[in-house]
């Protein structure tokens, strides 16, 4: 695509049809003239995060994929299993834009001073609908990236960095001093590890593969436990005892892992507190937040961790609302300052909007595999 200022651009859409088919397509939209306090961004980088994939792919069976349309305007269809359709009733036959965050260059601005100041700047935006060539957004939604930072480097400036910061903030606000994290070799996990090392916070990383242990140890992680190891429960209990972690954030959100973490916290507290036997277990509160759904099985646990515990969901948006605009602004500023260090993201492949609809590409990025995050560049 040329750099000339266009009047229209493509946007990716996801639709769940009445006939239980997922349909992905590209639509052409006119670029609106920005209002006084708005700017138009040419989007150059937008990541395919797990939360985007949930909306984009709607649980469709990728093995049933069919490609149609043209090279420039491809259409992807795949069938959705019957058991998944119930939860999709609210989006039936709605053509939904996708893409929670991204970055690009401001190419048109409204008349306000705030908007004018952004012309030509590379900015990051948390703006939904980012799988598009152009986005018109309020000037105040833009995070100006430090001089020399590319759109690709700034594409993941919000979801994962603010979640990592949010976990640490939640830990502090709820009176804990160290934390446990699962699927810890994820992009987010590596950010959280760097953040905790930098801020001197105890962190127990849980992974499921030896190569993931190696990634985190090479990043400087002190405590890495492998859930596939025979000694996992003992290792986890010891790491929790060493750090004093009493809060955990679980990205798997299914199966037995959350319960095992609470049991190991209880075991570690017994080692630390050395109090006499109580039927109710340790009086220290243990908390686990399920914040992802990487494991689609139901959560399953045996209650072996006394009575002082909690398990709940954790989501970035309500957390930011609770923090309030001033505190959130401070977090955003820290992310901008450390976007190439603490909050750096790595992408394994850069693809165009049309390529994002190719069945073999979807099969690859839908895996959510370690080190395999894809980046869409709508400008190519
Ligand atoms: N609640 C919120 O507000 C919020 C905000 C941001 C992110 N998140 C969540 O944070 C998680 C990480 O996001 P990301 O962008 O950092 O992901 P990512 O870079 O794509 O990495 C995904 C990681 O999850 C692992 N994984 C996948 N399925 C797994 C399973 N069943 N059990 C254990 N590990 C599994 C992968 O390891 P393998 O290579 O072994 O598959 C990989 O290391 C996602 O679940 C996302 O939805 C939630």
Short mmCIF file of C-alpha atoms and ligand atoms in Angstrom, two decimals:
data_model
loop_
_atom_site.label_atom_id
_atom_site.label_comp_id
_atom_site.label_asym_id
_atom_site.label_seq_id
_atom_site.Cartn_x
_atom_site.Cartn_y
_atom_site.Cartn_z
CA UNK A 1 0.00 0.00 0.00
CA UNK A 2 1.30 3.48 -0.82
CA UNK A 3 1.78 6.16 1.82
CA UNK A 4 -0.53 8.62 0.01
CA UNK A 5 -3.53 9.74 2.05
CA UNK A 6 -6.43 7.47 1.05
CA UNK A 7 -10.14 8.19 1.41
CA UNK A 8 -11.01 4.59 2.30
CA UNK A 9 -9.42 1.53 3.84
CA UNK A 10 -10.00 -2.13 4.65
CA UNK A 11 -11.26 -3.49 7.94
CA UNK A 12 -11.36 -7.14 9.04
CA UNK A 13 -14.75 -8.46 10.14
CA UNK A 14 -15.81 -11.60 12.01
CA UNK A 15 -19.37 -12.91 11.74
CA UNK A 16 -21.06 -15.93 13.31
CA UNK A 17 -23.82 -16.93 10.89
CA UNK A 18 -27.16 -18.50 11.77
CA UNK A 19 -26.06 -21.68 9.95
CA UNK A 20 -23.26 -22.21 12.58
CA UNK A 21 -20.53 -20.98 10.22
CA UNK A 22 -17.83 -18.46 11.07
CA UNK A 23 -17.20 -15.99 8.24
CA UNK A 24 -14.14 -13.73 8.17
CA UNK A 25 -13.94 -11.06 5.50
CA UNK A 26 -12.54 -7.64 4.65
CA UNK A 27 -14.84 -4.66 4.10
CA UNK A 28 -13.99 -1.28 2.58
CA UNK A 29 -14.87 1.72 4.74
CA UNK A 30 -14.61 5.45 4.09
CA UNK A 31 -12.14 7.17 6.43
CA UNK A 32 -14.09 9.78 8.41
CA UNK A 33 -12.87 13.38 8.62
CA UNK A 34 -11.55 13.74 12.17
CA UNK A 35 -13.64 15.86 14.57
CA UNK A 36 -11.68 18.71 16.31
CA UNK A 37 -10.36 16.41 19.05
CA UNK A 38 -9.78 13.33 16.84
CA UNK A 39 -6.93 11.98 14.73
CA UNK A 40 -6.71 9.43 11.91
CA UNK A 41 -4.04 6.74 12.35
CA UNK A 42 -2.59 4.62 9.55
CA UNK A 43 -2.37 1.31 11.44
CA UNK A 44 0.97 -0.42 10.87
CA UNK A 45 1.09 -3.05 13.62
CA UNK A 46 -1.61 -4.87 15.60
CA UNK A 47 -1.01 -8.12 17.50
CA UNK A 48 -3.05 -11.32 17.44
CA UNK A 49 -3.52 -11.78 21.20
CA UNK A 50 -5.46 -14.70 22.74
CA UNK A 51 -8.32 -12.30 23.60
CA UNK A 52 -8.52 -11.19 19.95
CA UNK A 53 -8.55 -14.80 18.78
CA UNK A 54 -11.54 -15.61 20.97
CA UNK A 55 -13.62 -12.91 19.24
CA UNK A 56 -12.10 -13.49 15.80
CA UNK A 57 -12.46 -17.27 15.62
CA UNK A 58 -15.51 -17.83 17.90
CA UNK A 59 -14.42 -21.38 18.72
CA UNK A 60 -14.74 -22.48 15.05
CA UNK A 61 -13.18 -25.77 13.99
CA UNK A 62 -10.20 -24.62 11.89
CA UNK A 63 -9.91 -28.12 10.33
CA UNK A 64 -13.16 -27.40 8.43
CA UNK A 65 -11.78 -24.14 6.94
CA UNK A 66 -12.64 -23.09 3.41
CA UNK A 67 -11.16 -20.17 1.50
CA UNK A 68 -13.10 -18.20 -1.12
CA UNK A 69 -13.29 -14.62 -2.40
CA UNK A 70 -10.36 -13.00 -4.24
CA UNK A 71 -6.66 -12.51 -3.47
CA UNK A 72 -7.29 -8.94 -2.29
CA UNK A 73 -10.65 -9.60 -0.65
CA UNK A 74 -10.47 -13.18 0.68
CA UNK A 75 -13.26 -14.81 2.65
CA UNK A 76 -12.66 -17.51 5.27
CA UNK A 77 -15.38 -19.83 6.53
CA UNK A 78 -15.31 -22.66 9.07
CA UNK A 79 -18.00 -24.51 10.96
CA UNK A 80 -18.68 -23.86 14.64
CA UNK A 81 -19.37 -26.92 16.85
CA UNK A 82 -22.98 -27.01 18.09
CA UNK A 83 -21.92 -26.89 21.75
CA UNK A 84 -20.17 -23.54 21.13
CA UNK A 85 -23.18 -21.88 19.45
CA UNK A 86 -25.19 -21.30 22.66
CA UNK A 87 -22.65 -18.81 24.00
CA UNK A 88 -22.63 -16.94 20.66
CA UNK A 89 -26.35 -16.08 20.48
CA UNK A 90 -25.72 -12.36 21.10
CA UNK A 91 -23.45 -12.00 18.08
CA UNK A 92 -25.44 -14.02 15.51
CA UNK A 93 -25.27 -12.45 12.01
CA UNK A 94 -23.43 -9.38 13.35
CA UNK A 95 -20.35 -8.36 11.36
CA UNK A 96 -17.93 -7.45 14.16
CA UNK A 97 -14.64 -5.54 13.91
CA UNK A 98 -11.69 -7.11 15.79
CA UNK A 99 -8.32 -6.08 17.23
CA UNK A 100 -7.95 -4.62 20.72
CA UNK A 101 -4.73 -2.69 20.35
CA UNK A 102 -2.13 -1.52 17.86
CA UNK A 103 0.11 1.26 16.70
CA UNK A 104 0.65 3.43 13.66
CA UNK A 105 1.32 6.91 12.32
CA UNK A 106 -1.06 9.86 12.72
CA UNK A 107 -1.84 11.05 9.19
CA UNK A 108 -4.80 13.41 9.65
CA UNK A 109 -5.77 15.56 12.63
CA UNK A 110 -8.69 17.63 13.89
CA UNK A 111 -8.43 21.32 14.70
CA UNK A 112 -7.77 21.10 18.47
CA UNK A 113 -4.26 21.73 19.81
CA UNK A 114 -4.08 18.20 21.26
CA UNK A 115 -4.92 16.66 17.88
CA UNK A 116 -2.60 18.98 15.89
CA UNK A 117 0.33 18.08 18.17
CA UNK A 118 0.07 14.44 17.09
CA UNK A 119 0.46 14.90 13.31
CA UNK A 120 3.20 12.59 12.02
CA UNK A 121 3.76 10.94 15.41
CA UNK A 122 3.93 7.17 15.91
CA UNK A 123 1.31 6.34 18.52
CA UNK A 124 -0.18 3.29 20.23
CA UNK A 125 -3.93 2.93 20.79
CA UNK A 126 -6.23 0.68 22.78
CA UNK A 127 -9.10 1.02 20.39
CA UNK A 128 -10.87 -2.19 19.36
CA UNK A 129 -11.35 -2.50 15.57
CA UNK A 130 -7.56 -2.25 15.12
CA UNK A 131 -7.49 -4.90 12.38
CA UNK A 132 -8.01 -2.08 9.90
CA UNK A 133 -5.89 0.09 7.66
CA UNK A 134 -7.10 3.34 9.24
CA UNK A 135 -8.63 4.23 12.58
CA UNK A 136 -10.16 7.55 13.63
CA UNK A 137 -9.76 7.90 17.42
CA UNK A 138 -9.84 10.63 20.10
CA UNK A 139 -6.45 12.36 20.44
CA UNK A 140 -6.46 11.58 24.17
CA UNK A 141 -6.57 7.83 23.40
CA UNK A 142 -3.13 8.00 21.74
CA UNK A 143 0.04 7.07 23.59
CA UNK A 144 2.96 8.80 21.87
CA UNK A 145 5.83 6.34 21.51
CA UNK A 146 9.38 7.43 22.35
CA UNK A 147 11.41 8.85 19.44
CA UNK A 148 12.73 6.07 17.18
CA UNK A 149 10.22 3.43 18.40
CA UNK A 150 8.55 1.59 15.52
CA UNK A 151 4.86 0.75 15.33
CA UNK A 152 5.77 -2.95 15.71
CA UNK A 153 7.66 -2.20 18.93
CA UNK A 154 4.67 -0.25 20.26
CA UNK A 155 1.90 -2.56 19.02
CA UNK A 156 1.44 -4.38 22.35
CA UNK A 157 1.59 -1.34 24.62
CA UNK A 158 -1.66 -1.88 26.48
CA UNK A 159 -3.16 -5.33 27.03
CA UNK A 160 -0.16 -7.30 28.29
CA UNK A 161 1.88 -4.47 29.90
CA UNK A 162 -1.12 -3.06 31.80
CA UNK A 163 -2.14 -6.56 32.86
CA UNK A 164 1.36 -7.26 34.23
CA UNK A 165 1.31 -3.93 36.07
CA UNK A 166 -2.28 -4.64 37.18
CA UNK A 167 -1.29 -7.98 38.71
CA UNK A 168 1.45 -6.34 40.76
CA UNK A 169 -0.89 -3.52 41.80
CA UNK A 170 -3.60 -6.04 42.77
CA UNK A 171 -1.01 -7.96 44.80
CA UNK A 172 -0.11 -4.79 46.73
CA UNK A 173 -3.68 -3.55 47.20
CA UNK A 174 -4.79 -6.92 48.58
CA UNK A 175 -1.92 -7.10 51.05
CA UNK A 176 0.31 -9.76 49.45
CA UNK A 177 4.05 -9.44 48.86
CA UNK A 178 4.87 -11.99 46.12
CA UNK A 179 2.94 -13.80 43.40
CA UNK A 180 2.56 -16.99 41.37
CA UNK A 181 1.96 -16.90 37.61
CA UNK A 182 1.04 -19.69 35.16
CA UNK A 183 1.70 -20.14 31.41
CA UNK A 184 4.64 -18.00 32.46
CA UNK A 185 6.65 -18.20 29.22
CA UNK A 186 3.84 -16.33 27.43
CA UNK A 187 4.53 -12.79 26.14
CA UNK A 188 2.75 -11.48 29.21
CA UNK A 189 4.64 -13.86 31.49
CA UNK A 190 8.00 -12.71 30.23
CA UNK A 191 6.97 -9.08 30.78
CA UNK A 192 5.80 -9.88 34.32
CA UNK A 193 9.09 -11.63 35.02
CA UNK A 194 11.12 -8.59 33.87
CA UNK A 195 8.82 -6.27 35.83
CA UNK A 196 9.20 -8.28 39.05
CA UNK A 197 12.98 -8.53 38.63
CA UNK A 198 13.18 -4.78 38.07
CA UNK A 199 10.90 -3.91 41.00
CA UNK A 200 12.35 -6.58 43.30
CA UNK A 201 9.11 -8.56 43.72
CA UNK A 202 9.09 -12.31 44.39
CA UNK A 203 7.61 -14.26 41.47
CA UNK A 204 7.02 -18.00 41.06
CA UNK A 205 6.72 -18.88 37.36
CA UNK A 206 4.81 -22.04 36.36
CA UNK A 207 5.37 -23.48 32.86
CA UNK A 208 4.62 -26.85 31.27
CA UNK A 209 7.71 -27.55 29.13
CA UNK A 210 11.47 -27.74 29.73
CA UNK A 211 12.18 -25.27 26.90
CA UNK A 212 9.88 -22.77 28.62
CA UNK A 213 11.88 -23.17 31.84
CA UNK A 214 15.00 -22.33 29.83
CA UNK A 215 13.45 -19.19 28.31
CA UNK A 216 12.56 -17.81 31.72
CA UNK A 217 15.85 -18.75 33.38
CA UNK A 218 17.71 -17.04 30.50
CA UNK A 219 15.59 -13.96 31.28
CA UNK A 220 16.85 -14.11 34.88
CA UNK A 221 13.85 -15.79 36.58
CA UNK A 222 14.69 -17.15 40.03
CA UNK A 223 11.78 -19.54 40.54
CA UNK A 224 10.48 -21.63 37.63
CA UNK A 225 8.38 -24.75 38.25
CA UNK A 226 7.39 -27.17 35.51
CA UNK A 227 3.89 -28.63 35.93
CA UNK A 228 4.94 -31.67 33.84
CA UNK A 229 7.69 -32.59 36.27
CA UNK A 230 7.24 -35.46 38.77
CA UNK A 231 8.46 -33.13 41.52
CA UNK A 232 6.15 -30.25 40.56
CA UNK A 233 4.13 -30.03 43.76
CA UNK A 234 7.23 -30.21 45.97
CA UNK A 235 9.09 -27.67 43.80
CA UNK A 236 6.10 -25.31 43.81
CA UNK A 237 5.65 -25.54 47.59
CA UNK A 238 9.34 -24.76 48.14
CA UNK A 239 9.32 -21.82 45.70
CA UNK A 240 6.19 -20.39 47.34
CA UNK A 241 7.76 -20.81 50.80
CA UNK A 242 10.93 -19.03 49.59
CA UNK A 243 9.03 -16.05 48.13
CA UNK A 244 6.07 -15.89 50.54
CA UNK A 245 3.64 -15.74 47.59
CA UNK A 246 -0.01 -15.86 48.69
CA UNK A 247 -1.65 -14.63 45.46
CA UNK A 248 -1.60 -16.25 42.04
CA UNK A 249 -2.77 -15.37 38.52
CA UNK A 250 -3.73 -18.38 36.42
CA UNK A 251 -3.95 -17.99 32.63
CA UNK A 252 -5.04 -21.59 32.06
CA UNK A 253 -8.37 -21.01 33.83
CA UNK A 254 -9.35 -24.69 33.59
CA UNK A 255 -8.34 -28.09 34.93
CA UNK A 256 -6.58 -28.64 38.24
CA UNK A 257 -3.77 -26.09 38.26
CA UNK A 258 -5.50 -23.32 40.27
CA UNK A 259 -6.41 -25.76 43.06
CA UNK A 260 -2.88 -27.18 43.11
CA UNK A 261 -1.45 -23.68 43.56
CA UNK A 262 -3.75 -23.03 46.54
CA UNK A 263 -2.76 -26.40 48.06
CA UNK A 264 0.94 -25.60 47.65
CA UNK A 265 0.39 -22.14 49.20
CA UNK A 266 -1.22 -23.85 52.19
CA UNK A 267 1.70 -26.32 52.37
CA UNK A 268 4.19 -23.44 52.20
CA UNK A 269 2.37 -21.53 54.95
CA UNK A 270 2.62 -24.60 57.19
CA UNK A 271 6.40 -24.55 56.65
CA UNK A 272 6.63 -20.78 57.29
CA UNK A 273 4.15 -20.34 60.15
CA UNK A 274 4.90 -23.56 62.07
CA UNK A 275 1.67 -23.04 64.06
CA UNK A 276 -0.07 -25.83 65.95
CA UNK A 277 -2.64 -27.91 64.07
CA UNK A 278 -5.93 -26.23 63.16
CA UNK A 279 -8.84 -27.97 61.46
CA UNK A 280 -9.38 -24.73 59.49
CA UNK A 281 -5.83 -24.59 58.13
CA UNK A 282 -3.67 -21.46 57.99
CA UNK A 283 -5.44 -18.20 58.81
CA UNK A 284 -3.43 -16.41 56.08
CA UNK A 285 -5.63 -15.63 53.09
CA UNK A 286 -4.61 -17.30 49.83
CA UNK A 287 -6.01 -15.90 46.59
CA UNK A 288 -6.00 -17.21 43.04
CA UNK A 289 -7.32 -15.23 40.07
CA UNK A 290 -8.27 -16.97 36.84
CA UNK A 291 -7.47 -14.41 34.16
CA UNK A 292 -7.27 -16.50 30.97
CA UNK A 293 -8.99 -19.51 29.41
CA UNK A 294 -6.10 -21.37 27.76
CA UNK A 295 -7.43 -24.67 29.16
CA UNK A 296 -11.08 -25.09 28.18
CA UNK A 297 -11.81 -27.83 30.76
CA UNK A 298 -13.92 -26.98 33.84
CA UNK A 299 -11.97 -25.85 36.91
CA UNK A 300 -11.53 -28.86 39.17
CA UNK A 301 -10.01 -28.98 42.66
CA UNK A 302 -9.97 -30.92 45.90
CA UNK A 303 -10.33 -28.58 48.86
CA UNK A 304 -7.07 -29.20 50.72
CA UNK A 305 -6.19 -25.62 51.59
CA UNK A 306 -8.10 -24.73 54.75
CA UNK A 307 -10.79 -22.04 54.84
CA UNK A 308 -8.87 -18.81 54.20
CA UNK A 309 -8.86 -18.74 50.41
CA UNK A 310 -10.52 -17.19 47.41
CA UNK A 311 -10.80 -17.97 43.71
CA UNK A 312 -12.20 -15.47 41.22
CA UNK A 313 -11.89 -13.88 37.82
CA UNK A 314 -9.59 -10.98 36.94
CA UNK A 315 -10.05 -8.74 33.92
CA UNK A 316 -8.02 -5.72 32.87
CA UNK A 317 -10.84 -3.30 31.95
CA UNK A 318 -12.72 -3.30 35.30
CA UNK A 319 -9.38 -3.17 37.09
CA UNK A 320 -8.41 0.00 35.19
CA UNK A 321 -11.83 1.51 35.88
CA UNK A 322 -11.29 0.86 39.60
CA UNK A 323 -7.84 2.50 39.46
CA UNK A 324 -9.16 5.75 38.02
CA UNK A 325 -7.76 7.90 35.17
CA UNK A 326 -4.83 9.49 37.04
CA UNK A 327 -3.36 6.19 38.23
CA UNK A 328 -3.92 4.61 34.80
CA UNK A 329 -2.12 7.51 33.14
CA UNK A 330 0.93 6.82 35.36
CA UNK A 331 0.91 3.17 34.29
CA UNK A 332 0.64 4.19 30.60
CA UNK A 333 3.59 6.54 31.00
CA UNK A 334 5.70 3.80 32.55
CA UNK A 335 4.84 1.47 29.65
CA UNK A 336 5.86 4.12 27.10
CA UNK A 337 9.19 4.66 28.90
CA UNK A 338 9.97 0.93 29.14
CA UNK A 339 8.38 -0.25 25.87
CA UNK A 340 11.71 -1.50 24.53
CA UNK A 341 12.87 -3.10 27.79
CA UNK A 342 10.49 -4.33 30.52
CA UNK A 343 7.46 -4.35 28.22
CA UNK A 344 9.13 -5.43 24.96
CA UNK A 345 7.14 -7.87 22.79
CA UNK A 346 8.48 -10.27 20.19
CA UNK A 347 6.58 -11.39 17.13
CA UNK A 348 7.37 -14.47 15.08
CA UNK A 349 5.72 -13.26 11.86
CA UNK A 350 4.28 -10.10 10.30
CA UNK A 351 1.30 -10.65 7.98
CA UNK A 352 -1.13 -8.50 5.98
CA UNK A 353 -4.89 -8.27 6.60
CA UNK A 354 -5.52 -10.57 3.63
CA UNK A 355 -2.96 -13.11 4.89
CA UNK A 356 -4.67 -13.09 8.30
CA UNK A 357 -7.64 -14.77 6.54
CA UNK A 358 -5.64 -17.61 4.96
CA UNK A 359 -6.53 -21.01 6.52
CA UNK A 360 -2.89 -22.12 6.98
CA UNK A 361 -2.02 -18.80 8.63
CA UNK A 362 -5.03 -19.08 10.98
CA UNK A 363 -4.08 -22.66 11.89
CA UNK A 364 -0.61 -21.38 12.88
CA UNK A 365 -1.53 -18.28 14.90
CA UNK A 366 -4.55 -19.90 16.59
CA UNK A 367 -2.20 -22.24 18.50
CA UNK A 368 -1.26 -19.54 21.08
CA UNK A 369 2.13 -21.28 21.20
CA UNK A 370 5.15 -19.94 23.09
CA UNK A 371 7.13 -17.46 20.98
CA UNK A 372 4.63 -17.71 18.10
CA UNK A 373 2.70 -14.45 18.41
CA UNK A 374 1.77 -12.98 15.01
CA UNK A 375 1.54 -9.31 14.11
CA UNK A 376 -0.82 -7.93 11.47
CA UNK A 377 0.54 -5.01 9.47
CA UNK A 378 -2.55 -3.64 7.66
CA UNK A 379 -0.35 -1.26 5.67
CA UNK A 380 1.35 -3.98 3.59
N1 LIG B 1 -7.80 -11.13 31.95
C1 LIG B 1 -7.18 -10.19 31.26
O1 LIG B 1 -7.54 -8.99 31.35
C2 LIG B 1 -6.05 -10.57 30.34
C3 LIG B 1 -5.27 -9.55 29.79
C4 LIG B 1 -4.17 -9.92 29.00
C5 LIG B 1 -3.90 -11.29 28.74
N2 LIG B 1 -4.73 -12.23 29.27
C6 LIG B 1 -4.44 -13.66 29.07
O2 LIG B 1 -3.05 -13.88 29.30
C7 LIG B 1 -2.67 -15.08 28.67
C8 LIG B 1 -1.34 -14.89 27.99
O3 LIG B 1 -1.47 -13.99 26.90
P1 LIG B 1 -0.23 -13.76 25.90
O4 LIG B 1 -0.64 -12.77 24.87
O5 LIG B 1 0.97 -13.48 26.70
O6 LIG B 1 -0.13 -15.25 25.25
P2 LIG B 1 0.94 -15.87 24.26
O7 LIG B 1 2.16 -15.05 24.18
O8 LIG B 1 0.21 -16.23 23.00
O9 LIG B 1 1.36 -17.25 25.00
C9 LIG B 1 0.43 -18.22 25.32
C10 LIG B 1 1.14 -19.18 26.29
O10 LIG B 1 0.18 -20.04 26.88
C11 LIG B 1 0.69 -21.36 26.88
N3 LIG B 1 -0.46 -22.25 26.84
C12 LIG B 1 -1.40 -22.37 25.88
N4 LIG B 1 -2.32 -23.27 26.24
C13 LIG B 1 -1.95 -23.72 27.48
C14 LIG B 1 -2.50 -24.66 28.38
N5 LIG B 1 -3.62 -25.33 28.10
N6 LIG B 1 -1.86 -24.88 29.55
C15 LIG B 1 -0.73 -24.21 29.85
N7 LIG B 1 -0.15 -23.30 29.04
C16 LIG B 1 -0.78 -23.06 27.85
C17 LIG B 1 1.56 -21.44 25.65
O11 LIG B 1 2.50 -22.48 25.84
P3 LIG B 1 2.64 -23.74 24.83
O12 LIG B 1 3.67 -23.30 23.79
O13 LIG B 1 3.12 -24.83 25.73
O14 LIG B 1 1.30 -24.00 24.22
C18 LIG B 1 2.18 -20.06 25.64
O15 LIG B 1 3.34 -20.02 26.45
C19 LIG B 1 -3.83 -15.44 27.73
O16 LIG B 1 -4.60 -16.45 28.33
C20 LIG B 1 -4.64 -14.17 27.67
O17 LIG B 1 -6.01 -14.40 27.35
C21 LIG B 1 -5.79 -11.90 30.06
#
